[in-house]
Short mmCIF file of C-alpha atoms in Angstrom, two decimals:
data_model
loop_
_atom_site.label_atom_id
_atom_site.label_comp_id
_atom_site.label_asym_id
_atom_site.label_seq_id
_atom_site.Cartn_x
_atom_site.Cartn_y
_atom_site.Cartn_z
CA MET W 800 108.41 107.48 98.11
CA LYS W 801 107.53 104.00 99.36
CA ASP W 802 111.21 103.02 99.21
CA ALA W 803 111.97 105.61 101.90
CA ILE W 804 108.96 104.54 103.97
CA ARG W 805 109.98 100.87 104.00
CA THR W 806 113.32 101.65 105.65
CA ASN W 807 111.82 103.74 108.44
CA ASP W 808 109.71 101.83 110.97
CA THR W 809 107.84 104.91 112.17
CA LEU W 810 106.94 106.06 108.65
CA LEU W 811 106.02 102.52 107.67
CA LYS W 812 103.62 102.20 110.59
CA LEU W 813 101.96 105.50 109.66
CA TYR W 814 101.67 104.46 106.02
CA GLU W 815 100.23 101.09 107.03
CA ASN W 816 97.58 102.91 109.08
CA TYR W 817 96.73 105.04 106.06
CA SER W 818 96.67 102.04 103.73
CA PHE W 819 94.37 100.03 106.03
CA SER W 820 92.05 103.04 106.33
CA ARG W 821 91.71 103.11 102.52
CA HIS W 822 90.72 99.42 102.48
CA ARG W 823 88.66 99.46 105.66
CA GLY W 824 85.31 99.38 103.86
CA ALA W 825 86.18 96.32 101.78
CA ILE W 826 87.66 94.54 104.80
CA ARG W 827 84.62 95.24 106.97
CA ALA W 828 82.18 94.15 104.26
CA GLY W 829 84.00 90.88 103.63
CA ALA W 830 84.45 90.24 107.34
CA ALA W 831 80.74 90.76 107.99
CA ARG W 832 79.94 88.08 105.41
CA GLY W 833 82.74 85.82 106.61
CA ASP W 834 84.10 85.49 103.08
CA LEU W 835 87.08 87.85 103.04
CA LYS W 836 89.80 86.76 100.61
CA ILE W 837 93.37 87.93 101.20
CA HIS W 838 96.21 87.73 98.68
CA LEU W 839 99.54 88.09 100.50
CA GLY W 840 102.68 89.18 98.66
CA CYS W 841 100.67 89.91 95.55
CA GLY W 842 103.39 91.68 93.58
CA PRO W 843 101.96 92.90 90.25
CA GLN W 844 99.38 90.08 90.22
CA ILE W 845 96.30 91.96 91.46
CA LEU W 846 93.33 89.63 92.01
CA PRO W 847 89.86 91.21 91.62
CA GLY W 848 87.64 90.68 94.64
CA TRP W 849 90.62 90.02 96.92
CA ILE W 850 92.43 92.22 99.43
CA ASN W 851 95.84 92.38 97.74
CA VAL W 852 98.69 92.92 100.20
CA ASP W 853 102.31 93.77 99.43
CA LEU W 854 105.10 95.84 100.93
CA TYR W 855 106.88 96.60 97.67
CA VAL W 856 104.16 97.31 95.10
CA ASP W 857 102.52 100.67 94.44
CA GLY W 858 98.94 101.17 93.30
CA ASP W 859 95.68 99.96 94.81
CA VAL W 860 97.42 97.54 97.16
CA LEU W 861 97.23 97.31 100.92
CA THR W 862 100.73 98.12 102.16
CA SER W 863 101.67 95.95 105.11
CA LYS W 864 104.65 94.07 106.51
CA LEU W 865 104.19 90.41 107.33
CA PRO W 866 103.50 88.67 109.56
CA ASP W 867 102.48 91.52 111.90
CA GLY W 868 100.12 93.05 109.34
CA LEU W 869 97.82 90.05 109.75
CA LYS W 870 97.07 91.18 113.31
CA ARG W 871 95.00 94.04 111.89
CA PHE W 872 92.42 91.73 110.31
CA PRO W 873 89.33 90.67 112.33
CA SER W 874 89.12 87.19 113.81
CA ASN W 875 86.93 84.62 112.01
CA SER W 876 86.54 86.89 109.00
CA THR W 877 88.40 85.24 106.15
CA LYS W 878 87.52 82.36 103.84
CA PHE W 879 90.72 82.15 101.80
CA ILE W 880 94.31 83.33 102.18
CA TYR W 881 96.71 82.92 99.26
CA ALA W 882 100.47 83.33 99.78
CA SER W 883 102.67 82.44 96.82
CA HIS W 884 106.42 82.62 97.52
CA VAL W 885 106.00 84.71 100.65
CA VAL W 886 106.64 82.51 103.68
CA GLU W 887 110.27 81.79 102.76
CA HIS W 888 110.94 85.52 103.16
CA ILE W 889 110.01 85.62 106.87
CA GLY W 890 112.02 84.27 109.79
CA TYR W 891 111.69 80.76 111.19
CA PRO W 892 110.50 79.67 113.66
CA GLY W 893 109.32 82.95 115.25
CA GLU W 894 107.78 84.91 112.38
CA ALA W 895 106.61 81.76 110.60
CA THR W 896 104.80 80.63 113.75
CA THR W 897 103.15 84.05 114.04
CA PHE W 898 102.11 83.80 110.38
CA ALA W 899 100.48 80.39 110.86
CA GLU W 900 98.76 81.42 114.09
CA GLU W 901 97.45 84.72 112.74
CA CYS W 902 96.13 83.10 109.57
CA HIS W 903 94.35 80.55 111.77
CA ARG W 904 92.86 83.32 113.92
CA ILE W 905 91.41 85.31 111.03
CA LEU W 906 90.12 82.30 109.06
CA VAL W 907 86.54 81.16 109.52
CA PRO W 908 86.07 77.46 110.43
CA GLY W 909 86.77 75.52 107.25
CA GLY W 910 88.74 78.45 105.83
CA VAL W 911 91.97 77.75 103.97
CA VAL W 912 95.42 79.27 103.65
CA ARG W 913 97.28 78.14 100.53
CA VAL W 914 101.05 78.50 100.81
CA ILE W 915 103.51 78.01 97.98
CA VAL W 916 107.25 78.02 98.63
CA PRO W 917 110.36 76.77 96.82
CA GLY W 918 110.52 72.97 96.92
CA ILE W 919 113.79 72.70 98.80
CA GLN W 920 113.61 68.92 99.12
CA LYS W 921 113.33 68.57 95.34
CA ILE W 922 116.44 70.69 94.80
CA ILE W 923 118.46 68.81 97.44
CA GLU W 924 117.43 65.44 95.98
CA ALA W 925 118.51 66.60 92.51
CA TYR W 926 121.87 67.65 93.92
CA VAL W 927 122.37 64.29 95.66
CA ARG W 928 121.58 62.30 92.50
CA ASP W 929 123.86 64.60 90.45
CA ASP W 930 121.05 65.49 88.04
CA ASP W 931 122.68 67.58 85.29
CA ALA W 932 119.44 68.16 83.38
CA PHE W 933 117.71 69.48 86.51
CA PHE W 934 120.40 72.09 87.06
CA GLU W 935 120.42 73.10 83.40
CA ILE W 936 116.89 74.38 84.04
CA GLN W 937 118.05 76.08 87.25
CA ALA W 938 120.69 77.88 85.18
CA THR W 939 117.94 79.63 83.22
CA LEU W 940 116.50 80.98 86.49
CA HIS W 941 119.67 81.92 88.37
CA PRO W 942 122.43 84.54 87.88
CA GLU W 943 125.28 83.81 85.48
CA TRP W 944 127.77 83.36 88.32
CA CYS W 945 125.97 80.15 89.31
CA THR W 946 127.91 77.53 87.34
CA THR W 947 128.23 74.52 89.67
CA LYS W 948 125.44 72.43 91.13
CA LEU W 949 126.35 73.56 94.64
CA GLU W 950 126.16 77.22 93.61
CA HIS W 951 122.71 76.62 92.16
CA LEU W 952 121.65 74.76 95.30
CA MET W 953 122.86 77.51 97.63
CA TYR W 954 121.32 80.25 95.49
CA ALA W 955 117.97 78.45 95.50
CA LEU W 956 118.16 78.23 99.29
CA GLN W 957 119.25 81.82 99.93
CA GLN W 958 118.30 83.97 96.90
CA ASP W 959 121.06 86.48 97.78
CA GLY W 960 119.83 86.62 101.37
CA HIS W 961 116.19 87.30 100.51
CA HIS W 962 115.11 83.83 101.61
CA LYS W 963 115.21 83.32 105.36
CA TYR W 964 114.17 79.67 105.49
CA GLY W 965 113.37 76.65 103.34
CA TYR W 966 110.61 74.08 103.70
CA ASP W 967 109.72 70.51 102.95
CA PHE W 968 106.19 69.21 103.53
CA GLU W 969 107.06 67.67 106.90
CA THR W 970 108.27 71.02 108.27
CA MET W 971 105.45 73.02 106.73
CA SER W 972 102.72 70.65 107.93
CA ARG W 973 104.13 70.61 111.46
CA LEU W 974 104.14 74.42 111.50
CA PHE W 975 100.42 74.57 110.68
CA GLU W 976 99.41 71.61 112.82
CA LYS W 977 100.99 73.24 115.88
CA ALA W 978 98.95 76.37 115.10
CA GLY W 979 95.73 74.36 115.36
CA TYR W 980 94.75 73.57 111.77
CA SER W 981 92.50 70.55 111.37
CA LYS W 982 94.05 69.37 108.10
CA VAL W 983 97.22 70.11 106.13
CA VAL W 984 97.41 68.78 102.57
CA GLU W 985 100.24 68.68 100.06
CA SER W 986 98.84 69.76 96.71
CA ASP W 987 100.26 70.58 93.29
CA CYS W 988 100.03 73.45 90.86
CA ASN W 989 96.39 74.48 90.30
CA THR W 990 95.08 71.28 91.87
CA SER W 991 93.74 72.61 95.17
CA GLU W 992 90.58 70.98 96.49
CA PHE W 993 89.17 74.52 96.56
CA GLU W 994 88.35 76.00 93.16
CA GLU W 995 88.99 79.59 94.30
CA LEU W 996 92.60 78.66 95.08
CA ARG W 997 93.39 77.08 91.70
CA MET W 998 95.17 80.16 90.43
CA ASP W 999 98.87 79.41 90.87
CA TYR W 1000 100.75 81.82 88.64
CA ARG W 1001 104.38 81.33 89.72
CA ALA W 1002 105.23 77.80 88.65
CA THR W 1003 108.23 76.26 86.90
CA LYS W 1004 108.71 72.58 86.00
CA ASP W 1005 111.89 70.55 86.29
CA ASN W 1006 113.30 68.21 83.64
CA HIS W 1007 110.98 65.44 84.82
CA GLY W 1008 107.84 67.54 84.36
CA ASN W 1009 107.38 68.11 88.09
CA TYR W 1010 106.77 71.54 89.55
CA LEU W 1011 109.70 72.94 91.51
CA SER W 1012 107.55 74.52 94.23
CA LEU W 1013 105.89 73.00 97.29
CA PHE W 1014 102.10 73.58 97.34
CA VAL W 1015 100.28 73.28 100.67
CA ASP W 1016 96.66 73.88 101.75
CA ALA W 1017 96.09 74.29 105.50
CA ILE W 1018 92.45 74.10 106.60
CA LYS W 1019 91.12 75.54 109.85
#
């Protein structure tokens, strides 16, 4: 049923209204305390005590399309936002700017959005240095038709068209700084300054023992 809803903007809007109404009590309670926690693009990883948001997962999940779905949350209501492998799926610069600005609006002062995206710079650097071992690991993650380093590089960038943009820390930090964040920090897997955000569950290492993703905490 949700597959049909996702392809029809009118039905999707109606379903989003219904989904937000089901979670209204939890959102209002968290907003009143100023400690709402929002998990964006949750997939099957449902976090207890968080508002879990996803467009493609059934169950007790708030159905919403990003970044516009963020506009439904109250201003200065949220302590933590967690978005693992989400931001690369929205357009840049328009939708990404909206994402950064809306997260800033709904966060309380000192609140944090943790964003994890593919580490594009790491993949490009491996391609430039002709790192065979690096791309042997990529081969375990990519379709069989990826056989050359360039094919692996392009697949990592595009993911069959599902990825709309790629980030390095310079680009990501500039995005959040322009949106008004007081501090943007490059982190690593499960090493956030904030204990509640040390829960990274989508992480793969390269042949040098480094994580392939880019981990960023942006603080309001």
